[in-house]
GROMACS .gro file of C-alpha atoms in nm:
model
  143
    1UNK     CA    1  -1.694   2.079  12.795
    2UNK     CA    2  -1.390   1.909  12.652
    3UNK     CA    3  -1.619   1.704  12.435
    4UNK     CA    4  -1.781   2.019  12.312
    5UNK     CA    5  -1.441   2.172  12.247
    6UNK     CA    6  -1.338   1.866  12.051
    7UNK     CA    7  -1.656   1.869  11.849
    8UNK     CA    8  -1.612   2.239  11.783
    9UNK     CA    9  -1.251   2.181  11.686
   10UNK     CA   10  -1.356   1.900  11.452
   11UNK     CA   11  -1.621   2.122  11.295
   12UNK     CA   12  -1.368   2.402  11.254
   13UNK     CA   13  -1.123   2.158  11.102
   14UNK     CA   14  -1.390   2.024  10.870
   15UNK     CA   15  -1.485   2.376  10.761
   16UNK     CA   16  -1.120   2.460  10.701
   17UNK     CA   17  -1.077   2.134  10.511
   18UNK     CA   18  -1.391   2.203  10.304
   19UNK     CA   19  -1.268   2.559  10.231
   20UNK     CA   20  -0.926   2.424  10.134
   21UNK     CA   21  -1.091   2.158   9.918
   22UNK     CA   22  -1.305   2.424   9.746
   23UNK     CA   23  -1.003   2.649   9.694
   24UNK     CA   24  -0.803   2.354   9.559
   25UNK     CA   25  -1.094   2.253   9.339
   26UNK     CA   26  -1.132   2.612   9.211
   27UNK     CA   27  -0.757   2.637   9.157
   28UNK     CA   28  -0.758   2.303   8.974
   29UNK     CA   29  -1.041   2.432   8.751
   30UNK     CA   30  -0.841   2.750   8.678
   31UNK     CA   31  -0.535   2.540   8.589
   32UNK     CA   32  -0.744   2.312   8.371
   33UNK     CA   33  -0.895   2.612   8.201
   34UNK     CA   34  -0.549   2.769   8.146
   35UNK     CA   35  -0.416   2.435   8.023
   36UNK     CA   36  -0.702   2.406   7.777
   37UNK     CA   37  -0.650   2.768   7.668
   38UNK     CA   38  -0.280   2.701   7.616
   39UNK     CA   39  -0.345   2.361   7.465
   40UNK     CA   40  -0.533   2.504   7.166
   41UNK     CA   41  -0.244   2.731   7.054
   42UNK     CA   42   0.001   2.454   7.135
   43UNK     CA   43  -0.190   2.209   6.915
   44UNK     CA   44  -0.205   2.473   6.642
   45UNK     CA   45   0.169   2.530   6.675
   46UNK     CA   46   0.230   2.155   6.660
   47UNK     CA   47   0.023   2.131   6.342
   48UNK     CA   48   0.203   2.430   6.188
   49UNK     CA   49   0.540   2.283   6.285
   50UNK     CA   50   0.446   1.952   6.126
   51UNK     CA   51   0.325   2.134   5.814
   52UNK     CA   52   0.655   2.325   5.797
   53UNK     CA   53   0.850   2.001   5.840
   54UNK     CA   54   0.652   1.847   5.555
   55UNK     CA   55   0.713   2.155   5.341
   56UNK     CA   56   1.088   2.140   5.413
   57UNK     CA   57   1.092   1.769   5.328
   58UNK     CA   58   0.905   1.840   5.004
   59UNK     CA   59   1.146   2.122   4.917
   60UNK     CA   60   1.444   1.896   4.985
   61UNK     CA   61   1.297   1.629   4.757
   62UNK     CA   62   1.235   1.886   4.486
   63UNK     CA   63   1.586   2.022   4.530
   64UNK     CA   64   1.730   1.672   4.489
   65UNK     CA   65   1.515   1.618   4.179
   66UNK     CA   66   1.631   1.950   4.033
   67UNK     CA   67   1.994   1.867   4.112
   68UNK     CA   68   1.956   1.529   3.945
   69UNK     CA   69   1.786   1.686   3.642
   70UNK     CA   70   2.058   1.952   3.624
   71UNK     CA   71   2.332   1.688   3.636
   72UNK     CA   72   2.163   1.495   3.354
   73UNK     CA   73   2.138   1.814   3.146
   74UNK     CA   74   2.506   1.890   3.214
   75UNK     CA   75   2.598   1.538   3.097
   76UNK     CA   76   2.383   1.589   2.786
   77UNK     CA   77   2.552   1.922   2.717
   78UNK     CA   78   2.890   1.750   2.752
   79UNK     CA   79   2.787   1.483   2.502
   80UNK     CA   80   2.664   1.748   2.258
   81UNK     CA   81   2.988   1.946   2.294
   82UNK     CA   82   3.191   1.630   2.227
   83UNK     CA   83   2.974   1.554   1.923
   84UNK     CA   84   3.019   1.913   1.798
   85UNK     CA   85   3.397   1.885   1.836
   86UNK     CA   86   3.398   1.562   1.633
   87UNK     CA   87   3.184   1.730   1.366
   88UNK     CA   88   3.421   2.027   1.356
   89UNK     CA   89   3.717   1.792   1.305
   90UNK     CA   90   3.531   1.611   1.025
   91UNK     CA   91   3.443   1.943   0.862
   92UNK     CA   92   3.805   2.056   0.887
   93UNK     CA   93   3.923   1.729   0.729
   94UNK     CA   94   3.664   1.753   0.451
   95UNK     CA   95   3.752   2.119   0.392
   96UNK     CA   96   4.120   2.029   0.360
   97UNK     CA   97   4.031   1.744   0.120
   98UNK     CA   98   3.807   1.980  -0.077
   99UNK     CA   99   4.089   2.235  -0.103
  100UNK     CA  100   4.321   1.960  -0.228
  101UNK     CA  101   4.062   1.852  -0.485
  102UNK     CA  102   4.015   2.214  -0.596
  103UNK     CA  103   4.391   2.236  -0.650
  104UNK     CA  104   4.387   1.914  -0.855
  105UNK     CA  105   4.088   2.044  -1.054
  106UNK     CA  106   4.263   2.374  -1.124
  107UNK     CA  107   4.572   2.185  -1.240
  108UNK     CA  108   4.366   1.960  -1.465
  109UNK     CA  109   4.176   2.256  -1.608
  110UNK     CA  110   4.505   2.432  -1.679
  111UNK     CA  111   4.645   2.118  -1.845
  112UNK     CA  112   4.323   2.077  -2.045
  113UNK     CA  113   4.342   2.440  -2.151
  114UNK     CA  114   4.699   2.385  -2.266
  115UNK     CA  115   4.594   2.082  -2.473
  116UNK     CA  116   4.304   2.276  -2.623
  117UNK     CA  117   4.535   2.560  -2.713
  118UNK     CA  118   4.783   2.320  -2.869
  119UNK     CA  119   4.503   2.148  -3.060
  120UNK     CA  120   4.376   2.483  -3.187
  121UNK     CA  121   4.726   2.573  -3.305
  122UNK     CA  122   4.763   2.241  -3.486
  123UNK     CA  123   4.420   2.280  -3.649
  124UNK     CA  124   4.507   2.635  -3.754
  125UNK     CA  125   4.838   2.526  -3.908
  126UNK     CA  126   4.660   2.242  -4.081
  127UNK     CA  127   4.411   2.481  -4.234
  128UNK     CA  128   4.682   2.726  -4.322
  129UNK     CA  129   4.890   2.467  -4.504
  130UNK     CA  130   4.591   2.287  -4.631
  131UNK     CA  131   4.746   1.961  -4.548
  132UNK     CA  132   4.616   1.696  -4.319
  133UNK     CA  133   4.788   1.678  -3.986
  134UNK     CA  134   4.938   1.343  -3.912
  135UNK     CA  135   5.047   1.286  -3.560
  136UNK     CA  136   5.232   0.993  -3.425
  137UNK     CA  137   5.065   1.006  -3.084
  138UNK     CA  138   4.928   1.243  -2.829
  139UNK     CA  139   5.082   1.589  -2.825
  140UNK     CA  140   5.355   1.650  -2.570
  141UNK     CA  141   5.254   1.820  -2.248
  142UNK     CA  142   5.306   2.195  -2.236
  143UNK     CA  143   5.632   2.308  -2.080
   0.00000   0.00000   0.00000
């Protein structure tokens, strides 16, 4: 009878072991299934995260390019402003020179007008006296 009890105990143990093995196997299948279910969104999230990282990297590169382009444009604007200032100075100098020349021209025109007037007076006196006008040199400048 002890042999039968041992055999029965072994069978009971085997049944319990088989039940535990089935439960463990079923539980493992459930965990695998849950892992696979969670793995798909996780893979999707990993891909999205990588895509966002790439987008951020691309935006940073673009930002650096825009900053570089902006700095070049600012340097170009500075050069143009410097050139404009030099042109303004040249224009101011030429304007001052032009004003000086206009003053000289006005003086010369006034002097020429005086000589013409003097010449007209001499010609008129010459006609009035009906004598030729002899001059010893150029007429004196007007007072």
